[in-house]
Amino acid sequence: MTKKFGCFIYLIFVFISFLSCSKDSLVNNDNVFRYNEHSNISSLDPAFASTLRNIWPVNQLFNGLVQLDDSLNIKPDLSESWEISKDGMTYLFKIKKNTSFHKSIVFGKDSIRNVNAFDFEYSFNRLKDPKLASPGAWVLNNVENFKASNDSVFSIKLKSPFAAFLGILSMKYCSVVPKEAIDYYKSKFGKNPIGTGPFKFKKWEENIKLVLRKNNLYFEKDSKGIRLPYLEAISITFLPDKKSEFMEFAQNKIDFINSIDSSFKDQLLNVNGDLKEEYLKSINLLTGPYLNTEYIGFFLGKKESILQSKKLRLAINYGFDRKKMMKYLRNNIGYPANNGFIPLGLQKKRTKGFEYDLKKALQLIKEYKDENGNQSIEIVLSSDANYLDIVEYIQRELLKIGINIKINILPPSSLRQAKSNGKLEMFRASWIADYPDAENYLSLFYSKNFTPNGPNYTHFKNNLYDRLFFEGIIEQSKDDREKIYSKLDSLIIEEAPIIPLYYDKIMRFSQKNVVGLETNPINQLNLKRVYKK
């Protein structure tokens, strides 16, 4: 064999080997977005998309009538347009033509089928079916009926006007699913999802890896007319803890982490919550508001409780420095709650809240003691261990104004149950938005929502608040609704049924070659416009 001929044979061998590699293995080294889900994923069925671990991959696979952009504006998704009746009771959606479900055997041999209005009728009926027991069935509680008039028109009639309803429809629960796939896979649909989204299901190795591949027939295009998504695939691993996840990120084995384990925050971040200088060239840090308010609630359901005193509640609110608390205990991962209960990212106009004012706090305590003759103020504050540093800080600060806080640490599940049953006089809590409307936060103080059947853990009751709240939920004008919401938020500060602590912050860390990744206040992961350099 001549040397030239040997080289030729070698090149052919290399070329054939290259072609024989599976497309999956090639993709793994190319334009693939890799992240870890340490909480694992329980289902890819949108009817069970109740937590971020499920919502993130479901968002890549499915679409609904409407979607949110990163500024929480409601945009068309599979609907082309919609009309709302003047009384706010009827919603009429025009469904886009020529949008298809992912290719699948359920439609015939490796075939597709276009989405129509009857698919939404089927999907909504399935969502509310008690046999399915979806945790998202509640989104249709205020719906009187819905129907497809033809392939292109889908209507929804409400039981009563509810201005936040479009926001609810943006939740992944309301995604469209094909009846053929449910009939074919039955209870295993959550492991074999077929949707309409920018990515389609490829494979799922339990506790090891989930792979989604680019949907080449996806209907959305960018401003230049290029079909989305840009990525070839998404690869999700299931390492069970945040520390292992961080090590994978540090070794460039995954492209992105959402927040970091507290044991690493001082390694990456300075006291102001910014990336340390030595990481600026190797890591991207994206931050923004997250619709989550951390707070301490006062239980007002006992008439004999000292917490019935508004002056005492106000004194506690003025009695500690939230800015100092966030800087030194959280590296500013979060925003001090010096405004109302509504977090950053929802209202344009911010409510004036509580600033640290030791003099005012002392004066309020003096007035309280003069009025009640109670010279020894002792309150039990219940929390879980994750917030021990914060409640201990508040304990130390309130001693300066003569309030003795006793800390009661409970397991998270016990804390949730006890506060729901009115067993705790003071409790740490948080509220993450279910949908992007301030009503979702203000409903916690509506008197008809007392726990255990509603989210009003404090059992706050105020007639003016109730009247304004009802006006707000039926007001169709966004601007007018925001004015009502501002009044309600101000009432919460004025009456002080809670202690706002801080508004949460999204912290997204990505490798430098990741482009197009953004944040949004609901912490949704949108990957259809992301690519890697």
Coordinates of C-alpha atoms in Angstrom, one line a residue:
M1 CA 0.0 0.0 0.0
T2 CA 1.4 3.4 -1.0
K3 CA 1.6 6.2 1.6
K4 CA -0.8 8.4 -0.4
F5 CA -3.3 5.6 -0.7
G6 CA -3.0 4.9 3.0
C7 CA -3.7 8.6 3.8
F8 CA -6.7 8.5 1.5
I9 CA -8.2 5.4 3.2
Y10 CA -7.6 7.0 6.6
L11 CA -9.5 10.2 5.5
I12 CA -12.4 8.1 4.2
F13 CA -12.5 6.3 7.5
V14 CA -12.6 9.5 9.5
F15 CA -15.3 10.9 7.2
I16 CA -17.5 7.8 7.5
S17 CA -16.9 7.8 11.3
F18 CA -18.1 11.4 11.4
L19 CA -21.2 10.6 9.4
S20 CA -22.0 7.6 11.4
C21 CA -22.1 9.5 14.7
S22 CA -25.6 10.0 15.9
K23 CA -27.0 13.4 15.4
D24 CA -27.5 13.5 19.2
S25 CA -23.8 13.1 19.9
L26 CA -23.0 15.9 17.5
V27 CA -25.5 18.2 19.0
N28 CA -24.1 17.6 22.5
N29 CA -21.0 19.5 21.4
D30 CA -22.7 22.2 19.5
N31 CA -25.6 24.6 20.1
V32 CA -27.1 22.9 23.2
F33 CA -28.3 24.6 26.3
R34 CA -27.5 22.6 29.4
Y35 CA -28.8 23.1 32.9
N36 CA -29.4 21.0 36.0
E37 CA -32.7 20.5 37.8
H38 CA -31.7 19.5 41.4
S39 CA -35.4 19.1 42.4
N40 CA -36.0 16.6 39.6
I41 CA -39.0 16.8 37.3
S42 CA -42.2 14.9 38.1
S43 CA -44.2 15.4 34.8
L44 CA -44.0 17.2 31.5
D45 CA -47.8 17.3 31.3
P46 CA -48.8 21.0 31.5
A47 CA -51.8 20.1 33.7
F48 CA -49.2 19.3 36.4
A49 CA -47.0 22.4 35.8
S50 CA -47.3 23.7 39.4
T51 CA -43.6 24.3 40.3
L52 CA -40.7 25.8 38.4
R53 CA -39.0 22.4 38.0
N54 CA -41.9 21.3 35.8
I55 CA -42.9 24.7 34.4
W56 CA -39.5 25.4 32.8
P57 CA -39.4 22.3 30.5
V58 CA -43.2 22.5 29.9
N59 CA -42.7 26.1 28.7
Q60 CA -40.3 24.8 25.9
L61 CA -42.8 22.1 24.8
F62 CA -46.3 23.8 24.9
N63 CA -48.2 26.9 24.0
G64 CA -51.4 28.5 25.2
L65 CA -53.8 31.1 23.9
V66 CA -51.6 34.0 25.3
Q67 CA -48.1 34.4 26.5
L68 CA -46.1 36.9 28.6
D69 CA -43.1 38.8 27.3
D70 CA -40.2 39.5 29.7
S71 CA -41.9 42.7 30.9
L72 CA -45.1 40.7 31.7
N73 CA -47.1 42.2 28.8
I74 CA -49.7 39.8 27.6
K75 CA -49.1 38.9 23.9
P76 CA -50.8 36.5 21.5
D77 CA -49.5 32.9 21.5
L78 CA -51.7 30.4 19.6
S79 CA -54.4 33.0 19.4
E80 CA -54.1 35.6 16.7
S81 CA -56.2 38.1 18.6
W82 CA -59.0 38.4 21.1
E83 CA -62.0 40.5 22.1
I84 CA -63.4 41.1 25.6
S85 CA -67.1 42.1 26.0
K86 CA -67.9 45.5 27.6
D87 CA -69.1 43.7 30.8
G88 CA -65.8 41.8 31.1
M89 CA -67.6 38.5 31.0
T90 CA -66.9 37.0 27.6
Y91 CA -63.6 36.5 25.9
L92 CA -63.5 35.6 22.2
F93 CA -60.2 34.2 20.7
K94 CA -59.3 33.9 17.1
I95 CA -56.9 30.9 16.7
K96 CA -53.9 31.1 14.4
K97 CA -53.9 29.0 11.3
N98 CA -51.2 26.6 10.2
T99 CA -49.7 26.0 13.6
S100 CA -49.0 22.4 14.3
F101 CA -48.4 19.9 17.0
H102 CA -45.0 18.1 17.1
K103 CA -44.6 15.2 14.6
S104 CA -45.7 12.0 16.2
I105 CA -47.0 8.5 15.6
V106 CA -50.2 9.5 17.3
F107 CA -51.3 11.4 14.2
G108 CA -50.3 8.6 11.8
K109 CA -46.9 7.5 10.7
D110 CA -44.5 10.3 11.8
S111 CA -47.2 12.9 10.9
I112 CA -48.4 16.3 12.2
R113 CA -51.7 18.0 12.7
N114 CA -52.7 21.6 12.9
V115 CA -54.1 23.1 16.1
N116 CA -57.7 24.3 16.1
A117 CA -60.2 25.8 18.6
F118 CA -61.6 22.3 19.4
D119 CA -58.2 21.4 20.8
F120 CA -58.6 24.1 23.4
E121 CA -62.1 23.0 24.2
Y122 CA -60.7 19.5 24.8
S123 CA -57.7 20.7 26.8
F124 CA -59.8 22.9 29.1
N125 CA -62.3 20.1 29.7
R126 CA -59.4 17.8 30.6
L127 CA -57.9 20.4 32.9
K128 CA -61.1 20.6 35.0
D129 CA -61.8 16.8 35.0
P130 CA -61.8 15.6 38.6
K131 CA -60.3 12.3 37.5
L132 CA -57.2 14.0 36.3
A133 CA -56.8 15.8 39.6
S134 CA -54.7 18.6 38.2
P135 CA -53.4 21.2 40.7
G136 CA -54.3 23.8 38.1
A137 CA -58.0 23.1 37.9
W138 CA -58.6 26.2 40.0
V139 CA -57.8 28.5 37.1
L140 CA -61.2 27.7 35.6
N141 CA -63.1 28.2 38.9
N142 CA -64.6 31.5 37.6
V143 CA -65.4 30.1 34.2
E144 CA -69.1 29.5 33.4
N145 CA -68.5 27.8 30.1
F146 CA -66.2 27.6 27.0
K147 CA -66.7 26.3 23.5
A148 CA -65.2 26.2 20.0
S149 CA -67.6 27.6 17.5
N150 CA -65.5 26.4 14.6
D151 CA -61.8 25.6 14.0
S152 CA -60.8 29.3 14.4
V153 CA -63.0 30.7 17.2
F154 CA -62.8 29.8 20.9
S155 CA -65.0 31.6 23.5
I156 CA -64.9 31.7 27.3
K157 CA -67.6 33.1 29.5
L158 CA -66.9 34.0 33.1
K159 CA -69.2 33.7 36.1
S160 CA -68.2 37.2 37.1
P161 CA -65.9 39.9 35.7
F162 CA -62.3 39.3 36.6
A163 CA -59.8 41.7 35.0
A164 CA -56.7 39.4 35.8
F165 CA -58.2 36.5 33.8
L166 CA -55.9 37.0 30.7
G167 CA -52.9 36.7 33.0
I168 CA -54.3 33.5 34.4
L169 CA -54.6 32.1 30.8
S170 CA -50.8 32.7 30.3
M171 CA -50.1 30.0 32.9
K172 CA -48.8 26.7 31.6
Y173 CA -51.9 24.9 32.9
C174 CA -53.8 26.4 30.1
S175 CA -51.6 24.9 27.3
V176 CA -53.2 23.1 24.4
V177 CA -52.7 19.3 24.2
P178 CA -53.8 16.9 21.4
K179 CA -56.5 14.4 22.2
E180 CA -54.8 11.8 20.1
A181 CA -51.7 11.8 22.4
I182 CA -53.8 11.5 25.5
D183 CA -55.7 8.6 24.1
Y184 CA -52.5 6.9 23.0
Y185 CA -50.3 7.5 26.1
K186 CA -53.1 7.8 28.7
S187 CA -51.5 8.3 32.1
K188 CA -48.0 8.2 30.6
F189 CA -48.5 11.4 28.6
G190 CA -46.4 13.3 31.2
K191 CA -43.5 11.1 30.2
N192 CA -44.2 11.3 26.4
P193 CA -45.4 14.9 25.9
I194 CA -46.5 16.2 22.5
G195 CA -47.1 19.9 22.2
T196 CA -46.6 22.8 19.9
G197 CA -43.6 24.6 21.4
P198 CA -40.2 25.6 20.1
F199 CA -38.7 22.3 21.3
K200 CA -40.0 18.7 21.1
F201 CA -39.5 15.8 23.4
K202 CA -36.5 13.5 22.5
K203 CA -35.7 11.3 25.5
W204 CA -35.9 11.1 29.3
E205 CA -33.6 8.8 31.3
E206 CA -35.1 8.9 34.8
N207 CA -32.8 10.7 37.3
I208 CA -30.1 11.1 34.7
K209 CA -31.0 13.3 31.7
L210 CA -33.9 14.9 29.8
V211 CA -33.3 16.0 26.2
L212 CA -35.5 18.3 24.1
R213 CA -34.8 18.9 20.4
K214 CA -35.4 21.8 18.2
N215 CA -38.9 21.9 16.6
N216 CA -38.1 22.8 13.0
L217 CA -41.7 23.6 12.3
Y218 CA -42.2 26.0 15.1
F219 CA -44.5 28.9 14.0
E220 CA -42.7 31.9 15.6
K221 CA -40.0 33.9 13.8
D222 CA -37.6 36.7 15.0
S223 CA -37.7 40.3 13.7
K224 CA -35.5 39.2 10.7
G225 CA -37.8 36.5 9.7
I226 CA -35.6 33.7 11.0
R227 CA -37.6 30.8 12.5
L228 CA -37.2 30.2 16.2
P229 CA -35.7 28.6 18.2
Y230 CA -32.0 29.2 17.6
L231 CA -30.7 26.3 19.8
E232 CA -30.5 22.8 18.5
A233 CA -31.3 21.1 21.8
I234 CA -31.8 21.5 25.6
S235 CA -30.1 19.0 27.9
I236 CA -31.3 18.8 31.5
T237 CA -29.5 16.8 34.2
F238 CA -30.7 15.8 37.6
L239 CA -27.9 16.2 40.1
P240 CA -29.7 16.2 43.4
D241 CA -28.1 19.2 45.2
K242 CA -27.1 22.8 44.6
K243 CA -23.5 22.2 45.6
S244 CA -23.0 19.6 42.9
E245 CA -24.8 21.8 40.4
F246 CA -22.4 24.7 41.2
M247 CA -19.4 22.5 40.7
E248 CA -20.7 21.4 37.3
F249 CA -21.2 25.1 36.4
A250 CA -17.7 25.9 37.6
Q251 CA -16.3 23.2 35.3
N252 CA -18.3 24.5 32.3
K253 CA -20.4 21.3 32.1
I254 CA -23.6 23.2 32.4
D255 CA -24.4 26.6 30.9
F256 CA -26.7 28.2 33.5
I257 CA -27.7 28.1 37.2
N258 CA -30.6 29.8 38.8
S259 CA -29.4 31.3 42.1
I260 CA -26.6 29.6 44.0
D261 CA -26.3 27.7 47.2
S262 CA -25.8 30.0 50.2
S263 CA -22.4 28.5 50.9
F264 CA -21.1 29.8 47.6
K265 CA -22.6 33.3 47.6
D266 CA -19.6 34.9 49.3
Q267 CA -17.3 33.2 46.9
L268 CA -18.9 34.8 43.8
L269 CA -20.6 37.9 45.1
N270 CA -19.5 41.0 47.0
V271 CA -21.5 42.5 49.9
N272 CA -23.5 44.6 47.4
G273 CA -24.6 41.5 45.5
D274 CA -22.4 42.1 42.4
L275 CA -20.1 39.6 40.8
K276 CA -16.6 39.8 42.2
E277 CA -14.0 41.3 39.8
E278 CA -12.2 38.0 39.2
Y279 CA -15.4 36.5 37.7
L280 CA -16.5 39.3 35.4
K281 CA -14.7 37.9 32.4
S282 CA -15.9 34.3 32.8
I283 CA -19.5 34.6 34.0
N284 CA -22.6 36.5 33.1
L285 CA -24.8 37.6 36.0
L286 CA -28.4 38.6 35.2
T287 CA -30.6 40.1 38.0
G288 CA -34.1 41.5 38.2
P289 CA -37.2 41.5 40.3
Y290 CA -38.9 38.3 41.1
L291 CA -42.6 38.3 42.1
N292 CA -42.1 37.0 45.6
T293 CA -42.6 39.0 48.8
E294 CA -41.1 37.7 52.0
Y295 CA -42.9 39.0 55.1
I296 CA -43.9 38.3 58.7
G297 CA -47.6 38.1 59.4
F298 CA -49.6 39.1 62.5
F299 CA -52.5 36.8 63.3
L300 CA -55.4 39.2 64.0
G301 CA -58.1 36.5 64.6
K302 CA -57.8 36.6 68.4
K303 CA -59.5 39.6 70.0
E304 CA -57.5 39.3 73.2
S305 CA -54.1 39.4 71.4
I306 CA -51.8 42.3 72.1
L307 CA -51.3 42.4 68.3
Q308 CA -54.7 44.0 67.9
S309 CA -52.9 47.2 68.7
K310 CA -52.0 48.9 65.5
K311 CA -49.5 51.1 67.3
L312 CA -47.6 48.0 68.4
R313 CA -47.6 46.6 64.8
L314 CA -46.4 49.9 63.4
A315 CA -43.6 50.2 66.0
I316 CA -42.3 46.8 65.0
N317 CA -42.3 47.8 61.3
Y318 CA -40.3 51.0 62.1
G319 CA -38.0 49.2 64.5
F320 CA -35.4 47.6 62.2
D321 CA -33.4 48.5 59.2
R322 CA -34.3 46.4 56.1
K323 CA -31.5 47.8 54.0
K324 CA -28.9 46.8 56.5
M325 CA -30.6 43.4 56.9
M326 CA -30.4 42.7 53.2
K327 CA -26.8 43.9 52.7
Y328 CA -25.2 42.0 55.5
L329 CA -27.4 38.9 55.7
R330 CA -28.3 38.4 52.0
N331 CA -25.5 40.1 50.0
N332 CA -28.3 42.2 48.6
I333 CA -29.9 39.2 46.9
G334 CA -33.3 40.8 47.2
Y335 CA -34.7 44.3 47.6
P336 CA -35.5 45.8 51.0
A337 CA -39.3 46.0 51.4
N338 CA -39.5 49.7 52.0
N339 CA -42.7 50.0 49.9
G340 CA -45.9 48.1 50.1
F341 CA -46.8 44.4 49.9
I342 CA -46.9 44.3 46.1
P343 CA -43.4 43.4 44.9
L344 CA -41.2 45.2 42.4
G345 CA -42.2 44.4 38.8
L346 CA -46.0 44.7 39.0
Q347 CA -46.9 48.3 39.7
K348 CA -45.5 51.4 38.1
K349 CA -46.3 53.6 41.1
R350 CA -44.7 52.3 44.2
T351 CA -46.4 52.6 47.6
K352 CA -44.5 54.5 50.4
G353 CA -43.8 51.9 53.0
F354 CA -41.7 51.6 56.2
E355 CA -38.2 53.0 56.6
Y356 CA -36.1 52.5 59.7
D357 CA -37.1 55.1 62.3
L358 CA -36.0 54.3 65.8
K359 CA -37.4 57.5 67.3
K360 CA -40.9 56.9 65.8
A361 CA -40.8 53.2 67.0
L362 CA -39.9 54.2 70.5
Q363 CA -42.7 56.9 70.6
L364 CA -45.3 54.3 69.4
I365 CA -44.2 51.8 72.0
K366 CA -44.6 54.6 74.7
E367 CA -48.1 55.4 73.5
Y368 CA -49.0 51.7 73.4
K369 CA -47.8 51.2 77.0
D370 CA -49.6 54.3 78.2
E371 CA -52.8 53.2 76.6
N372 CA -52.7 49.5 77.7
G373 CA -50.6 49.5 80.8
N374 CA -48.6 46.6 79.4
Q375 CA -45.0 47.3 80.4
S376 CA -43.6 43.9 79.3
I377 CA -44.1 43.1 75.6
E378 CA -43.4 39.5 74.7
I379 CA -44.3 37.9 71.3
V380 CA -43.5 34.5 69.8
L381 CA -42.3 34.6 66.2
S382 CA -42.4 31.3 64.3
S383 CA -40.2 30.6 61.3
D384 CA -38.3 27.8 59.6
A385 CA -34.5 27.3 60.0
N386 CA -33.8 28.9 56.6
Y387 CA -34.6 32.3 57.9
L388 CA -33.1 32.0 61.4
D389 CA -30.5 34.7 60.7
I390 CA -33.2 37.2 59.7
V391 CA -35.5 36.5 62.6
E392 CA -32.6 36.7 65.0
Y393 CA -31.6 40.0 63.6
I394 CA -35.2 41.4 64.0
Q395 CA -35.1 39.9 67.6
R396 CA -32.0 41.9 68.4
E397 CA -33.2 45.1 66.9
L398 CA -36.6 45.0 68.6
L399 CA -35.0 44.6 72.0
K400 CA -33.8 48.2 71.5
I401 CA -37.5 49.4 71.6
G402 CA -38.5 47.2 74.5
I403 CA -40.1 44.2 72.6
N404 CA -39.0 40.7 73.6
I405 CA -39.3 38.3 70.6
K406 CA -39.2 34.6 71.3
I407 CA -38.2 32.6 68.3
N408 CA -40.0 29.3 67.5
I409 CA -38.3 27.3 64.7
L410 CA -40.6 24.8 63.0
P411 CA -40.2 22.4 60.0
P412 CA -41.5 24.1 56.9
S413 CA -44.5 21.8 56.6
S414 CA -45.5 22.3 60.3
L415 CA -45.1 26.1 59.8
R416 CA -47.4 26.1 56.8
Q417 CA -50.1 24.0 58.6
A418 CA -49.9 26.0 61.8
K419 CA -50.2 29.4 60.1
S420 CA -53.1 28.1 58.0
N421 CA -54.9 27.0 61.1
G422 CA -54.4 30.3 63.0
K423 CA -52.1 28.7 65.6
L424 CA -49.3 31.3 65.4
E425 CA -49.4 34.9 66.6
M426 CA -46.5 36.0 64.4
F427 CA -45.1 34.0 61.5
R428 CA -42.7 34.2 58.6
A429 CA -44.2 33.7 55.2
S430 CA -43.8 34.5 51.5
W431 CA -46.1 34.9 48.5
I432 CA -45.0 34.0 45.0
A433 CA -47.3 35.2 42.2
D434 CA -49.5 32.6 40.5
Y435 CA -50.2 35.0 37.7
P436 CA -48.9 38.5 36.9
D437 CA -51.5 40.8 38.5
A438 CA -51.3 42.7 41.8
E439 CA -54.7 41.2 42.7
N440 CA -52.9 38.0 43.4
Y441 CA -51.1 39.7 46.3
L442 CA -54.0 41.9 47.5
S443 CA -56.3 38.9 47.8
L444 CA -54.3 37.9 50.9
F445 CA -56.1 40.7 52.8
Y446 CA -59.7 40.2 51.5
S447 CA -61.9 39.2 54.4
K448 CA -63.7 36.5 52.3
N449 CA -60.3 34.7 51.9
F450 CA -59.7 33.7 55.5
T451 CA -57.6 30.6 55.9
P452 CA -57.9 27.6 55.9
N453 CA -60.1 28.0 52.7
G454 CA -58.2 31.1 51.4
P455 CA -54.9 32.8 51.5
N456 CA -55.7 35.4 54.2
Y457 CA -53.4 34.0 56.9
T458 CA -53.6 37.2 59.0
H459 CA -57.4 37.2 59.1
F460 CA -57.2 41.0 58.4
K461 CA -60.7 42.5 57.9
N462 CA -61.4 46.0 56.8
N463 CA -64.6 47.2 55.1
L464 CA -63.0 49.9 53.0
Y465 CA -60.4 47.4 51.8
D466 CA -63.0 44.8 50.9
R467 CA -65.0 47.4 48.9
L468 CA -62.0 48.6 47.0
F469 CA -60.7 45.1 46.3
F470 CA -64.0 44.2 44.7
E471 CA -63.9 47.3 42.6
G472 CA -60.4 46.4 41.5
I473 CA -61.1 42.9 40.3
I474 CA -63.9 44.0 38.0
E475 CA -62.2 47.2 36.6
Q476 CA -61.3 46.5 33.0
S477 CA -59.0 49.6 32.5
K478 CA -55.5 48.7 33.4
D479 CA -54.6 52.3 34.5
D480 CA -57.7 52.6 36.7
R481 CA -57.1 49.2 38.1
E482 CA -53.6 50.1 39.1
K483 CA -54.9 53.2 40.9
I484 CA -57.2 51.1 43.0
Y485 CA -54.4 48.6 43.7
S486 CA -52.2 51.5 44.9
K487 CA -54.9 52.5 47.4
L488 CA -55.2 48.9 48.6
D489 CA -51.4 48.6 49.0
S490 CA -51.4 51.9 51.0
L491 CA -54.1 50.6 53.3
I492 CA -52.0 47.5 54.0
I493 CA -49.1 49.8 55.1
E494 CA -51.5 52.0 57.1
E495 CA -53.1 49.1 59.0
A496 CA -49.9 47.0 59.2
P497 CA -51.3 43.4 59.4
I498 CA -47.8 42.3 58.2
I499 CA -44.2 43.2 58.3
P500 CA -42.8 43.4 54.7
L501 CA -39.2 42.1 54.8
Y502 CA -37.9 42.1 51.2
Y503 CA -38.9 41.5 47.6
D504 CA -37.1 38.7 46.0
K505 CA -34.5 39.0 43.3
I506 CA -33.7 36.7 40.4
M507 CA -30.0 35.8 40.1
R508 CA -29.1 34.0 36.9
F509 CA -25.5 32.9 36.3
S510 CA -24.5 31.8 32.8
Q511 CA -21.4 31.0 30.8
K512 CA -20.0 33.8 28.7
N513 CA -20.9 32.2 25.4
V514 CA -24.6 32.1 26.2
V515 CA -26.5 34.9 24.3
G516 CA -30.1 36.0 24.6
L517 CA -30.9 34.7 28.1
E518 CA -33.0 37.3 29.9
T519 CA -34.8 37.6 33.3
N520 CA -38.5 38.2 33.9
P521 CA -40.4 38.8 37.2
I522 CA -42.1 35.4 37.2
N523 CA -38.7 33.6 36.7
Q524 CA -39.9 31.8 33.6
L525 CA -37.2 30.2 31.5
N526 CA -37.6 31.3 27.9
L527 CA -35.1 29.6 25.6
K528 CA -36.5 30.1 22.1
R529 CA -34.3 33.2 21.5
V530 CA -31.2 31.9 23.3
Y531 CA -28.1 30.7 21.4
K532 CA -24.4 30.0 22.1
K533 CA -21.5 31.7 20.5

